[in-house]
């Protein structure tokens, strides 16, 4: 027994010595992951040059609907590389076998999508990484509505084969901090696609992001390839499609219900027709403000006065202070409205015309708001202003009364129609009337601004509401 114990002790000591020797002899080090600047055997060009080549092919300007004509960078020509900074990441699964690069890390002017049959890509091409893409043998053109670079696959741009990755894409040692370009939804344009943007004061649609059953990013039964959600601007009525791949790791997360900012890449849908906003991960969304900017729900109010002009201008007063052109009652396709327009036979008339409502008792209820439905056409300015007065006397010159302007911001926030009358009405937000007391009239004034504005204004519905 003693011999056995001694032998065990000896073995234990020997084991400790061997273990310590192994640790001392083997110095494990972190793998070398540093990137060295590549030695490129050719000219380096900007993405703007590719955009210029495609524009020239299209006859002087990029036709974002032309997905049939492509620029070939000949293998036998001078070797060229295009440089750019990565703004996409497939780490969250929201991108697949593509890299989006833009020309500058800050204040970019052009971006391009590079298709390559490799997944994943983020481990080598991180956001901010400068890369060089060898152009020889590649094609550039419009695919899915955005500027794209790749091989030719039949009659469309296809993916660079995975076996060619190391011969085509080269990592620079530079990894820059990408500064997203501030951009409003209303400012989306084709030449800003493939850029990293920052959207301020936006939210997801109330019906999709709030209530008892808010939607996920992309895991609903009706989501086939992408989950498409409505992103709204709190600065105005502009909206856009927020797209998430049904293969994204975060597809099952619930849409945030608040409002705030997000960093994303501006792109187009599969058909190249609709602007899409695509994030690299949900961490790019900062919706910490719980106060939403939803339009009011009229079902939450009582309508205490309504005029839809089905009886023309009965009960209303029309007074012209400049010119003879005035508000008139009209109807089109079953829609009745009061129309103001200073356009006549190809010229703009001098016109200041007042459309004055019947008197209304504002002491009979509290916290009133005014809501209007307005359509415009051939817009070349803003001729409409709204006022209320407590001392206007019917039949008198309006200038003899005291008028207070209301609702200007809400009216100017409505969409503008520069084309033909389309019978589509937009509803204003609540126009506050809570400070009005006693009997008062409301006046809608069309002013052609000394014959410089001729926009057609159609007023379809006038409501005074109070909270239920």
XYZ file of C-alpha atoms in Angstrom:
468
model
C 0.000 0.000 0.000
C 2.833 2.381 0.878
C 4.645 1.516 -2.365
C 1.462 2.195 -4.341
C 0.968 5.574 -2.717
C 4.610 6.516 -3.380
C 4.288 5.492 -7.033
C 1.122 7.612 -7.412
C 2.891 10.576 -5.888
C 5.842 10.176 -8.245
C 3.504 9.966 -11.259
C 1.695 13.093 -10.122
C 4.971 15.025 -9.784
C 6.148 13.832 -13.188
C 2.826 14.919 -14.701
C 3.106 18.402 -13.242
C 6.645 18.773 -14.563
C 5.608 17.652 -18.053
C 2.578 19.990 -18.019
C 4.687 22.978 -17.004
C 7.283 22.118 -19.606
C 4.601 22.003 -22.306
C 3.238 25.383 -21.305
C 6.672 26.957 -21.266
C 7.777 25.425 -24.551
C 4.588 26.244 -26.556
C 4.010 30.011 -26.798
C 0.581 30.340 -28.427
C 0.103 33.618 -30.329
C -2.885 35.337 -31.901
C -3.103 34.628 -35.638
C -1.870 37.470 -37.798
C -5.015 39.081 -39.210
C -3.430 42.349 -40.309
C -4.096 43.517 -43.852
C -1.310 44.776 -46.039
C -1.894 47.220 -48.863
C -2.199 45.273 -52.137
C 0.301 45.838 -54.950
C -2.012 46.599 -57.863
C -0.663 46.188 -61.370
C -2.929 48.682 -63.080
C -4.777 51.976 -62.911
C -7.167 52.765 -60.075
C -10.367 54.603 -61.037
C -13.380 55.950 -59.139
C -16.954 54.621 -59.143
C -17.903 57.886 -60.825
C -15.984 56.705 -63.890
C -18.111 53.559 -64.105
C -21.259 55.650 -63.677
C -20.000 57.889 -66.470
C -19.368 54.895 -68.756
C -22.906 53.598 -68.176
C -24.363 57.087 -68.682
C -22.513 57.397 -71.991
C -23.825 53.996 -73.068
C -27.350 55.176 -72.224
C -26.979 58.303 -74.316
C -25.714 60.883 -71.833
C -27.469 60.024 -68.584
C -28.050 56.822 -66.636
C -31.415 55.295 -67.513
C -32.294 53.385 -64.358
C -35.001 51.500 -66.263
C -32.486 50.188 -68.819
C -31.420 46.738 -67.622
C -30.433 45.442 -71.047
C -27.291 47.388 -72.016
C -23.981 46.833 -70.200
C -20.440 48.167 -70.341
C -17.759 45.471 -70.792
C -14.325 46.117 -69.335
C -12.192 44.211 -71.839
C -9.673 41.665 -70.584
C -7.224 42.755 -73.275
C -7.360 46.414 -72.314
C -5.285 48.249 -69.725
C -5.812 46.654 -66.285
C -8.126 48.797 -64.151
C -9.356 48.641 -60.575
C -12.284 50.536 -59.117
C -11.963 51.588 -55.493
C -14.655 52.119 -52.889
C -15.692 51.686 -49.260
C -17.939 48.844 -48.108
C -21.290 49.907 -46.632
C -23.155 46.580 -46.580
C -22.760 43.591 -44.268
C -24.159 40.083 -44.597
C -23.391 39.226 -40.961
C -27.086 39.492 -40.062
C -28.237 37.655 -43.182
C -29.949 40.675 -44.714
C -27.563 40.712 -47.677
C -26.549 37.703 -49.729
C -23.628 37.320 -52.111
C -23.217 41.021 -52.784
C -21.091 43.904 -51.547
C -22.218 47.492 -51.807
C -19.447 50.074 -51.989
C -19.544 53.871 -52.206
C -16.891 56.281 -53.411
C -16.208 58.145 -50.138
C -16.571 57.274 -46.446
C -18.193 60.696 -45.922
C -20.266 62.838 -48.292
C -20.487 60.084 -50.946
C -21.828 60.849 -54.397
C -22.118 57.419 -56.019
C -22.245 53.762 -55.050
C -22.261 50.432 -56.833
C -23.379 46.888 -56.028
C -20.795 44.144 -56.640
C -22.250 40.655 -57.153
C -20.087 37.694 -56.091
C -20.927 34.047 -55.435
C -19.428 33.974 -51.934
C -21.076 33.730 -48.526
C -20.326 35.059 -45.944
C -18.483 38.203 -46.984
C -18.418 40.322 -43.826
C -15.431 38.451 -42.354
C -13.191 39.924 -45.081
C -15.084 42.973 -46.286
C -16.208 44.803 -43.157
C -18.219 48.009 -43.236
C -15.739 50.802 -43.888
C -13.137 48.536 -45.490
C -11.630 50.056 -48.620
C -11.556 47.565 -51.479
C -10.351 47.430 -55.043
C -12.270 45.485 -57.679
C -10.456 44.416 -60.826
C -12.690 45.447 -63.710
C -11.203 43.481 -66.586
C -13.743 40.904 -67.750
C -16.590 42.417 -65.710
C -19.774 44.154 -66.843
C -21.393 47.280 -65.398
C -24.966 48.422 -65.841
C -28.346 48.686 -64.177
C -29.729 45.624 -62.393
C -32.812 45.730 -60.154
C -32.837 49.490 -60.621
C -29.343 50.236 -59.263
C -25.806 50.508 -60.631
C -24.297 46.995 -60.540
C -21.001 45.279 -61.352
C -20.489 41.573 -62.091
C -20.172 38.983 -64.831
C -22.626 38.451 -67.673
C -25.269 35.812 -66.960
C -27.348 35.474 -70.093
C -28.991 38.853 -70.580
C -28.373 40.199 -67.093
C -25.517 40.934 -64.742
C -24.564 37.867 -62.705
C -22.263 36.970 -59.827
C -18.494 36.804 -59.981
C -17.595 33.099 -59.461
C -16.274 32.271 -55.998
C -13.072 30.821 -57.481
C -12.203 34.269 -58.855
C -12.699 36.177 -55.602
C -9.008 36.536 -54.741
C -8.182 37.546 -58.308
C -10.893 40.201 -58.501
C -11.431 41.771 -55.076
C -8.518 43.140 -53.057
C -8.670 44.476 -49.512
C -6.927 47.702 -48.657
C -5.274 48.182 -45.276
C -7.589 51.162 -44.791
C -10.800 50.738 -42.826
C -12.565 54.078 -42.599
C -15.385 55.253 -40.373
C -18.463 55.514 -42.585
C -20.434 58.698 -41.924
C -24.010 58.101 -43.173
C -25.378 60.807 -45.438
C -28.406 62.587 -43.888
C -31.343 62.132 -46.239
C -35.104 62.524 -45.983
C -37.495 60.046 -47.562
C -38.861 62.849 -49.724
C -35.330 63.355 -51.118
C -34.799 59.801 -52.392
C -33.454 59.799 -55.959
C -31.950 57.155 -58.230
C -28.454 58.639 -58.062
C -28.438 58.219 -54.269
C -28.993 54.467 -54.343
C -26.166 52.227 -53.075
C -25.257 54.857 -50.463
C -25.344 54.572 -46.691
C -27.871 57.111 -45.439
C -29.197 58.315 -42.118
C -32.936 58.853 -41.731
C -34.039 61.146 -38.920
C -37.421 61.218 -37.170
C -39.040 58.221 -38.835
C -41.292 55.419 -37.611
C -42.977 52.259 -38.837
C -46.624 52.419 -39.843
C -48.977 52.320 -36.855
C -51.021 49.388 -38.165
C -47.833 47.339 -38.587
C -45.863 48.288 -35.483
C -48.446 48.855 -32.745
C -51.563 47.217 -31.349
C -52.101 43.719 -30.037
C -50.339 41.953 -32.919
C -47.442 44.042 -34.265
C -45.614 42.593 -37.243
C -42.164 41.089 -37.280
C -39.489 42.272 -39.663
C -39.992 39.417 -42.117
C -41.481 36.256 -40.590
C -45.179 36.675 -41.335
C -47.046 34.063 -43.365
C -47.402 36.517 -46.258
C -43.650 37.280 -46.413
C -42.238 35.278 -49.326
C -38.783 36.603 -50.249
C -38.646 39.875 -48.339
C -40.672 41.409 -45.573
C -41.812 44.812 -46.798
C -42.905 47.285 -44.132
C -43.980 50.925 -44.386
C -41.517 53.484 -43.056
C -42.988 56.936 -42.438
C -41.420 60.359 -42.086
C -42.559 62.427 -39.116
C -41.510 65.585 -40.983
C -44.237 65.162 -43.601
C -46.364 62.674 -45.503
C -43.455 60.871 -47.208
C -43.202 57.075 -46.885
C -40.854 54.378 -48.135
C -40.580 50.597 -48.161
C -38.393 49.080 -45.447
C -37.237 45.688 -46.713
C -35.875 42.729 -44.749
C -34.828 39.382 -46.164
C -36.784 36.367 -44.961
C -33.352 34.787 -44.417
C -32.201 37.532 -42.047
C -31.246 36.397 -38.548
C -33.531 39.060 -37.077
C -36.549 38.401 -39.280
C -38.618 37.199 -36.293
C -38.044 40.283 -34.150
C -41.001 42.597 -33.651
C -40.906 45.991 -35.322
C -40.048 48.776 -32.873
C -43.123 50.821 -32.028
C -41.432 54.158 -31.354
C -39.795 56.707 -33.585
C -36.248 57.893 -34.128
C -33.348 57.501 -36.546
C -31.808 54.697 -38.559
C -28.733 54.020 -40.649
C -29.408 52.061 -43.814
C -28.528 51.583 -47.464
C -30.846 53.080 -50.058
C -31.641 50.601 -52.813
C -34.561 49.407 -54.974
C -36.936 46.445 -54.889
C -36.432 43.320 -57.015
C -38.222 44.919 -59.964
C -36.208 48.133 -59.725
C -39.343 50.217 -59.338
C -39.667 51.178 -55.661
C -37.083 52.662 -53.313
C -36.174 50.298 -50.482
C -34.423 50.995 -47.202
C -32.256 48.077 -46.012
C -30.331 47.873 -42.730
C -27.314 45.720 -41.961
C -28.754 44.783 -38.562
C -31.499 45.951 -36.179
C -28.760 47.694 -34.177
C -28.791 50.317 -36.921
C -32.294 51.359 -35.788
C -32.613 53.749 -32.847
C -36.316 54.235 -32.108
C -36.108 55.214 -28.441
C -38.757 57.958 -28.572
C -42.053 56.354 -27.499
C -44.080 59.370 -28.689
C -45.207 58.529 -32.194
C -46.239 61.046 -34.864
C -49.281 59.192 -36.182
C -51.995 61.063 -38.026
C -55.055 61.455 -35.890
C -57.856 58.892 -36.034
C -61.070 60.680 -36.896
C -62.994 57.962 -35.063
C -61.627 59.425 -31.831
C -63.542 62.678 -32.465
C -67.085 63.945 -32.771
C -67.886 65.928 -35.907
C -69.719 69.064 -34.785
C -69.722 70.752 -38.210
C -69.186 69.441 -41.729
C -69.437 70.951 -45.198
C -68.870 68.751 -48.259
C -70.338 71.179 -50.820
C -72.949 68.769 -52.161
C -75.308 71.766 -52.138
C -72.762 74.001 -53.799
C -71.752 77.082 -51.828
C -75.142 77.455 -50.135
C -74.725 79.279 -46.829
C -71.193 80.404 -47.694
C -70.164 83.857 -48.861
C -67.787 84.600 -51.741
C -66.076 88.000 -51.699
C -63.505 89.142 -54.250
C -61.058 91.826 -53.211
C -58.868 91.610 -56.334
C -60.056 90.621 -59.821
C -63.218 88.908 -60.939
C -62.136 85.264 -60.794
C -63.639 83.644 -57.682
C -64.332 80.446 -55.780
C -66.864 78.230 -57.556
C -68.742 75.027 -56.745
C -67.917 72.010 -58.934
C -68.281 68.260 -59.030
C -66.346 65.503 -60.761
C -67.038 61.776 -60.743
C -69.407 62.128 -57.807
C -67.036 64.316 -55.777
C -68.271 67.802 -54.842
C -65.876 70.612 -54.024
C -65.184 74.334 -54.031
C -62.526 75.274 -56.598
C -60.184 78.226 -56.701
C -57.897 78.808 -59.692
C -56.257 81.866 -61.228
C -55.467 80.135 -64.527
C -57.419 81.219 -67.606
C -56.666 80.539 -71.252
C -52.944 80.194 -70.813
C -52.536 83.226 -68.555
C -52.551 83.848 -64.805
C -55.126 86.290 -63.549
C -54.877 88.598 -60.591
C -57.152 86.999 -58.026
C -57.846 87.383 -54.339
C -61.090 85.602 -53.499
C -62.540 84.897 -50.039
C -64.732 81.872 -49.308
C -66.318 82.608 -45.911
C -68.179 80.030 -43.825
C -71.408 80.498 -41.889
C -70.940 81.660 -38.292
C -70.166 78.922 -35.768
C -70.548 79.010 -31.963
C -67.202 77.977 -30.469
C -68.500 78.261 -26.911
C -70.926 75.365 -27.384
C -68.078 72.825 -27.036
C -64.367 72.761 -26.185
C -61.031 71.907 -27.822
C -62.208 72.216 -31.414
C -59.992 71.344 -34.362
C -60.401 72.013 -38.063
C -59.696 69.309 -40.647
C -59.649 69.887 -44.411
C -59.515 67.668 -47.474
C -57.680 69.367 -50.328
C -56.617 68.376 -53.825
C -54.395 70.500 -56.062
C -53.300 70.415 -59.691
C -50.778 72.210 -61.920
C -49.106 73.448 -58.764
C -46.754 76.398 -59.189
C -47.067 77.946 -55.734
C -49.160 78.089 -52.567
C -52.201 80.342 -53.035
C -54.351 79.048 -50.143
C -54.510 80.589 -46.681
C -57.080 80.019 -43.902
C -58.262 82.536 -41.282
C -60.920 82.957 -38.630
C -62.637 86.141 -37.438
C -64.934 87.024 -34.546
C -65.947 90.428 -35.916
C -66.574 89.902 -39.630
C -69.929 91.286 -40.738
C -71.519 89.552 -43.685
C -71.542 91.708 -46.812
C -68.694 93.937 -45.667
C -65.196 94.203 -47.085
C -63.120 91.511 -45.286
C -60.385 94.092 -44.705
C -62.638 95.812 -42.168
C -62.530 92.740 -39.881
C -59.806 91.194 -37.716
C -58.474 87.911 -39.071
C -56.157 85.332 -37.490
C -54.309 82.926 -39.791
C -54.500 79.206 -38.974
C -53.304 75.891 -40.411
C -50.509 77.168 -42.659
C -48.008 74.466 -41.671
C -50.559 71.676 -42.109
C -51.597 72.924 -45.556
C -48.030 73.410 -46.793
C -47.183 69.877 -45.611
C -49.652 68.323 -48.058
C -48.287 66.585 -51.187
C -47.920 68.734 -54.284
C -49.418 67.713 -57.632
C -47.717 69.447 -60.543
C -49.797 67.527 -63.099
C -53.421 67.228 -64.149
C -56.284 67.130 -61.624
C -56.472 63.542 -60.357
C -59.431 63.754 -57.963
C -57.196 62.563 -55.095
C -57.660 64.484 -51.857
C -55.205 64.727 -48.993
C -56.359 65.327 -45.445
C -54.644 67.883 -43.263
C -53.566 67.215 -39.730
C -55.610 68.723 -36.906
C -55.680 72.524 -37.122
C -56.031 73.862 -33.605
C -59.126 75.995 -32.921
C -59.177 75.538 -29.153
C -58.347 79.199 -28.575
C -61.303 80.498 -30.579
C -64.228 81.731 -28.465
C -67.706 83.050 -29.216
C -69.183 83.202 -32.690
C -66.632 83.092 -35.497
C -66.394 82.493 -39.234
C -63.649 80.703 -41.144
C -62.352 82.096 -44.440
C -60.446 80.331 -47.199
C -58.509 82.875 -49.237
C -57.141 82.185 -52.706
C -54.389 84.698 -53.529
C -52.649 84.524 -56.906
C -49.813 86.671 -55.543
C -50.067 89.402 -58.171
C -50.755 86.945 -60.995
C -47.711 84.707 -60.343
C -49.504 81.663 -58.857
C -52.268 79.756 -60.646
C -52.398 76.419 -58.760
C -55.829 74.811 -58.864
C -57.142 74.281 -55.320
C -60.109 71.991 -54.704
C -61.598 72.042 -51.207
C -63.676 68.898 -50.779
C -64.523 68.679 -47.090
C -64.458 70.988 -44.083
C -64.887 69.488 -40.611
C -64.821 70.898 -37.092
C -64.065 68.178 -34.555
C -64.022 67.815 -30.797
C -62.487 64.931 -28.793
C -64.925 62.230 -27.707
